[in-house]
Coordinates of C-alpha atoms in Angstrom, one line a residue:
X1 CA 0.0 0.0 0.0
X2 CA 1.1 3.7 -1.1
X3 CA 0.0 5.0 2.5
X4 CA 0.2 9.4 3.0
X5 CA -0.2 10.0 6.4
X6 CA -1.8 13.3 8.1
X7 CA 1.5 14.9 8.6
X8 CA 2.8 13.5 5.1
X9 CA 0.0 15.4 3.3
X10 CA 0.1 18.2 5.6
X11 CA -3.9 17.7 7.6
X12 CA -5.0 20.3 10.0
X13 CA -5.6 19.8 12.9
X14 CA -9.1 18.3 13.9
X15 CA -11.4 21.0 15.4
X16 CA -12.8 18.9 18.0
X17 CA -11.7 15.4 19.3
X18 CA -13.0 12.5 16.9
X19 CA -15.5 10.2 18.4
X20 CA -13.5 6.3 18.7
X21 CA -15.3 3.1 17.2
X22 CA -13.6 -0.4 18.3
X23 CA -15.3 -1.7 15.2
X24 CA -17.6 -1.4 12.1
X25 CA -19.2 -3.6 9.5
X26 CA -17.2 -2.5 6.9
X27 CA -16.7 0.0 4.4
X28 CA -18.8 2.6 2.0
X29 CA -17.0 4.0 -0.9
X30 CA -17.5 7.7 -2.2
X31 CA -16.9 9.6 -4.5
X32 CA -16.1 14.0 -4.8
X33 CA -19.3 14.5 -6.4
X34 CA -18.1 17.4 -8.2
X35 CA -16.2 18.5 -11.0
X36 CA -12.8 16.9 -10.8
X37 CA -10.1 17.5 -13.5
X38 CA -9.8 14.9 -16.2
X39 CA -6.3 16.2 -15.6
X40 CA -5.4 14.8 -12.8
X41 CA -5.1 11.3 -13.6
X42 CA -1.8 11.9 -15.3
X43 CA 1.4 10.7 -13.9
X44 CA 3.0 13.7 -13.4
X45 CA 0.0 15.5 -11.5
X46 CA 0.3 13.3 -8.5
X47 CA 1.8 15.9 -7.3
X48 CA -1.6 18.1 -6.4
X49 CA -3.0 14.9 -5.1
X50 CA -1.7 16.1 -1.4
X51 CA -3.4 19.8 -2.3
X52 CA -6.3 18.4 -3.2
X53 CA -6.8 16.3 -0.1
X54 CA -5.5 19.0 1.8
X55 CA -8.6 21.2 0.1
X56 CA -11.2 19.3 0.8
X57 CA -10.3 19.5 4.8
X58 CA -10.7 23.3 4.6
X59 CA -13.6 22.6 2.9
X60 CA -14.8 20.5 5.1
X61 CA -13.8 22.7 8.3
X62 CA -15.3 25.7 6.4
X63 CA -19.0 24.1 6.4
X64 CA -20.4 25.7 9.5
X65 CA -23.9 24.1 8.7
X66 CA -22.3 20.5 8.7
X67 CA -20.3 21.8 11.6
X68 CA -17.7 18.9 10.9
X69 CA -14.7 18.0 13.2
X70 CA -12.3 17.2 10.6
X71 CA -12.6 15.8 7.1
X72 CA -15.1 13.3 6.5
X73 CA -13.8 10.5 5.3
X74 CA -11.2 8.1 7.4
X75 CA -9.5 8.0 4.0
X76 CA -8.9 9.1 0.3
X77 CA -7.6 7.7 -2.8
X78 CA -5.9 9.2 -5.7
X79 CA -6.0 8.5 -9.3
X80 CA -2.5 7.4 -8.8
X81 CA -3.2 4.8 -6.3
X82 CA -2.0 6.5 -2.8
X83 CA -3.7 5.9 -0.1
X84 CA -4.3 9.4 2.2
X85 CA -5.3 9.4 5.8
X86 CA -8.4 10.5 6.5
X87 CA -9.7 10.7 10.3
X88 CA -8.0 7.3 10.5
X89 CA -9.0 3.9 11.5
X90 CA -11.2 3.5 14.5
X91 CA -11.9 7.3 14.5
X92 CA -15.9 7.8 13.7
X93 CA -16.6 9.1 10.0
X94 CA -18.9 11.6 9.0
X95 CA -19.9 10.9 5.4
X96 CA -22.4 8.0 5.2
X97 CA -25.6 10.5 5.6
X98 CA -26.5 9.9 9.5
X99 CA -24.8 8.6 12.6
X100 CA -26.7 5.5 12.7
X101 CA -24.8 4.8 9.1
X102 CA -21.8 6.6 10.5
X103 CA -21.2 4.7 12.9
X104 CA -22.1 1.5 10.9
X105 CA -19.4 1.5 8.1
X106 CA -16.0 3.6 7.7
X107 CA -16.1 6.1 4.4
X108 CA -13.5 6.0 1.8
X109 CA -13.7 8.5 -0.9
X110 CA -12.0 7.9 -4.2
X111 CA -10.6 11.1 -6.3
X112 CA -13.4 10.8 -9.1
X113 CA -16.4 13.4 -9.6
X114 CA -19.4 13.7 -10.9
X115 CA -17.7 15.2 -14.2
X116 CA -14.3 15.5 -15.5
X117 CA -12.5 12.4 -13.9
X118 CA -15.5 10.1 -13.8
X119 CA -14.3 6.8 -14.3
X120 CA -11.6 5.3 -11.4
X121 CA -8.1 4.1 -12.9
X122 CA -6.8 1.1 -12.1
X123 CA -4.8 2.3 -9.9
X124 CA -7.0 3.8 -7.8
X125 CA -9.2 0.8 -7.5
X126 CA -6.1 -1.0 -6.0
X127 CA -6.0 1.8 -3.7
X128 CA -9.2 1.7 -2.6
X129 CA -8.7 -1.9 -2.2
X130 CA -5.6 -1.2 0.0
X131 CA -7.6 1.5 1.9
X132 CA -10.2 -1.2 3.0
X133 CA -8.1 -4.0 4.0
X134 CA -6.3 -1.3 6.2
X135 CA -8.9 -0.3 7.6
X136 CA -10.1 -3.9 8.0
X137 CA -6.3 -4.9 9.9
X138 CA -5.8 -1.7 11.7
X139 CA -9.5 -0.3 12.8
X140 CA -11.8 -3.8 12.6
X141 CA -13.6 -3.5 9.5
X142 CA -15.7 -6.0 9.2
X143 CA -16.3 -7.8 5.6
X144 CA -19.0 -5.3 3.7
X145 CA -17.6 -3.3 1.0
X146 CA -21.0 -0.9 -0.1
X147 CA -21.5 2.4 -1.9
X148 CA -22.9 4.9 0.1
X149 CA -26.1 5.1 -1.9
X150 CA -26.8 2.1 0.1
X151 CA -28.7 3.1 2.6
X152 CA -28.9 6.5 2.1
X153 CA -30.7 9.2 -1.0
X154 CA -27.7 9.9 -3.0
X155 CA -26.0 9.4 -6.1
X156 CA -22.7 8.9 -4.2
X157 CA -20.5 6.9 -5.4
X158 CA -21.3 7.4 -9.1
X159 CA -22.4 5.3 -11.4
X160 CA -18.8 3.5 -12.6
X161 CA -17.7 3.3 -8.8
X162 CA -21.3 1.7 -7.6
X163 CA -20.8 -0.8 -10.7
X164 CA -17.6 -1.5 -9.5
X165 CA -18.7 -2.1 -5.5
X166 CA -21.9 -4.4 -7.1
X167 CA -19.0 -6.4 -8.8
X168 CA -17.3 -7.6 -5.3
X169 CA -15.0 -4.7 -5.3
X170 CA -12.4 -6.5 -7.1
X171 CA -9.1 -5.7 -7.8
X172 CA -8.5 -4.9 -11.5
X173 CA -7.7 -8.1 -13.4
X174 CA -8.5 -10.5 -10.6
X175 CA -11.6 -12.3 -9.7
X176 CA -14.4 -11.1 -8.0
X177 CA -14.7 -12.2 -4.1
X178 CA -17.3 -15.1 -3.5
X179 CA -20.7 -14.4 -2.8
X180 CA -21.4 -12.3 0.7
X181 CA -23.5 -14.7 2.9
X182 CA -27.1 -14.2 3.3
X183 CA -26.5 -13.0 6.8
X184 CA -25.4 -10.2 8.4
X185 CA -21.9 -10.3 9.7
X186 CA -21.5 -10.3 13.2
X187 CA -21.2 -6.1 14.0
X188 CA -19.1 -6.4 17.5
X189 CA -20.3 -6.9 20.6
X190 CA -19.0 -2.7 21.0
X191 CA -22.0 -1.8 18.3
X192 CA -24.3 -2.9 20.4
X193 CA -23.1 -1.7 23.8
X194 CA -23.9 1.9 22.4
X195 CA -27.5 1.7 22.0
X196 CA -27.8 0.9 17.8
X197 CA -31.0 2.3 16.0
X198 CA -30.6 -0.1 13.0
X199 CA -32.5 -2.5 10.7
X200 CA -29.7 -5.3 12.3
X201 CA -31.9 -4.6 15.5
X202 CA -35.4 -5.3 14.1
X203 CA -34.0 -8.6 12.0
X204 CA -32.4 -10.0 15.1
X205 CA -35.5 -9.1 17.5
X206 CA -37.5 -11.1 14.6
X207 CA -35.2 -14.3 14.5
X208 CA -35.8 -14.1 18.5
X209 CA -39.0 -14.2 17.9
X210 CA -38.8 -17.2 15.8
X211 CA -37.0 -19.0 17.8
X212 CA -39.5 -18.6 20.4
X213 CA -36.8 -16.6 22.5
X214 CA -38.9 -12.9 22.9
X215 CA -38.8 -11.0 26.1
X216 CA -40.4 -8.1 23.9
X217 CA -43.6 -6.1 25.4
X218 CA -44.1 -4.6 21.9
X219 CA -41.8 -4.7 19.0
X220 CA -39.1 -6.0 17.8
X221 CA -38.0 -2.5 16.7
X222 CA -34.5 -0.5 15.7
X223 CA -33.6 0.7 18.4
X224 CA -31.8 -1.5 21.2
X225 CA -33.4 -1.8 24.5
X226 CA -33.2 -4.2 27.4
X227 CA -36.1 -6.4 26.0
X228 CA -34.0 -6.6 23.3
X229 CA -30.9 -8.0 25.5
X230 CA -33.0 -10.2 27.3
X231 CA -34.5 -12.0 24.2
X232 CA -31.4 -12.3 23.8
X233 CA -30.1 -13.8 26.6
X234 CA -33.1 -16.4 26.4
X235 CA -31.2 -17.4 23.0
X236 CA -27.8 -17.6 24.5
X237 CA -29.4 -20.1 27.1
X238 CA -31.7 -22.0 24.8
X239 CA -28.0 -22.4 23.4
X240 CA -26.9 -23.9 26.3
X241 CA -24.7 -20.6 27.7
X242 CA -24.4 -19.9 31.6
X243 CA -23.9 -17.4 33.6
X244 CA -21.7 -14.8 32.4
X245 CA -21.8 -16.5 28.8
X246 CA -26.2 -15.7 29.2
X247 CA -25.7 -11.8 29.7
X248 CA -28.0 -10.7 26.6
X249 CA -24.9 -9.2 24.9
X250 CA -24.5 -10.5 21.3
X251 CA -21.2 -12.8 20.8
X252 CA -20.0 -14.0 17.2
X253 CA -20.6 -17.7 18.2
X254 CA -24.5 -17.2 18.8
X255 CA -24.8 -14.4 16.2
X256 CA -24.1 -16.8 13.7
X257 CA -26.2 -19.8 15.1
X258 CA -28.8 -17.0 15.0
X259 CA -28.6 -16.5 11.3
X260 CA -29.6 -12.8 11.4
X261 CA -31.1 -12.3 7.7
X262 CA -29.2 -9.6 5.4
X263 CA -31.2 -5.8 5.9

């Protein structure tokens, strides 16, 4: 990986402290949305990648309305393949739309735009490749690669980059990753210990349901509650867990005997 660091690109400091995450599910890819010059794809313009980058921070800090700490994304990618650090691994984006999604996925924005540079090089998939297995080995990523049009009203990442994420992500002239499951990955027993208001929550009440595990008054719904950790610690036992292994928070071992469906 071709890895710029904050003080290698020459970031700002943040205006307020960035909000930790031990863990997501994994990753939305972006894109500018603007005009970005056709121009910079060639070789020897790498060298206003770092401006660029260094841009969109003031940009960023400049938006009063968004009222953002830092830029938005935990990292960018150049048409030349480098890597640039964002907010950073386990630091909380703020690009995906809202903080349930925020906190969800990491954001990794690619150097494209909406005209102009439109279509990713090769390069820069590879980067954006490197970006999420960093992210996935130094902040705990979890396996989803998505655009962030999933989930959210937008046209972000573009058409080219969305077709590429709906491919597997791949990198350019391998293969395609296997099929994602059908379930949804285990999210960290962290996610949950901070109150989630997700779809995950709702699909997981339902299974309970199912399995004829519900503590629920009324519901499931998205937000976690303590009905919801006590269905779940009715699962855990119907699993056969004790004591502190029954304490209604969510483990990867009964999360994927549950078989939570994909939301």
């Amino acid at each position: 990986m071709q890895f710029v660091s904050r003080s290698q690109w020459g970031a700002r400091p943040s205006r307020y402290s960035l909000v930790y995450i031990a863990d997501t599910r994994g990753v939305k890819i972006h894109y500018e949305g603007t005009a970005v010059p056709a121009s910079l794809a060639k070789a020897d313009n790498h060298r206003l990648c770092a401006g660029r980058v260094r841009d969109i921070q003031a940009s960023h800090l400049a938006n009063r309305m968004e009222d953002y700490s830092d830029i938005a994304y935990n990292a960018m990618v150049c048409p030349h393949g480098y890597v640039y650090e964002g907010r950073g691994a386990h630091k909380k984006t703020a690009a995906n739309g809202n903080q349930p999604l925020n906190i969800a996925h990491y954001a990794v924005c690619a150097m494209v735009g909406d005209s102009g540079l439109t279509q990713p090089t090769d390069a820069q998939l590879n980067g954006l490749r490197d970006a999420v297995e960093w992210l996935r080995a130094s902040g705990g990523a979890g396996s989803e690669i998505r655009g962030h049009r999933d989930g959210y009203a937008t046209e972000c990442p573009g058409g080219p980059l969305y077709a590429w994420v709906t491919k597997g992500a791949p990198r350019p002239g391998g293969s395609a990753p296997s099929k994602p499951s059908a379930y949804e990955p285990f999210p960290g027993q962290g996610w949950f210990k901070k109150n989630p208001n997700s779809p995950i929550v709702t699909a997981m009440g339902r299974r309970l349901v199912a399995e004829g595990c519900s503590a629920y008054g009324e519901g499931p719904g998205p937000q976690w509650t303590e009905s919801d950790r006590q269905s779940y610690a009715r699962w855990q036992r119907h699993l056969g867990y004790r004591g502190d292994d029954a304490d209604g928070w969510p483990g990867p071992s009964s999360w994927a005997a549950l078989k939570v469906p994909n939301v």
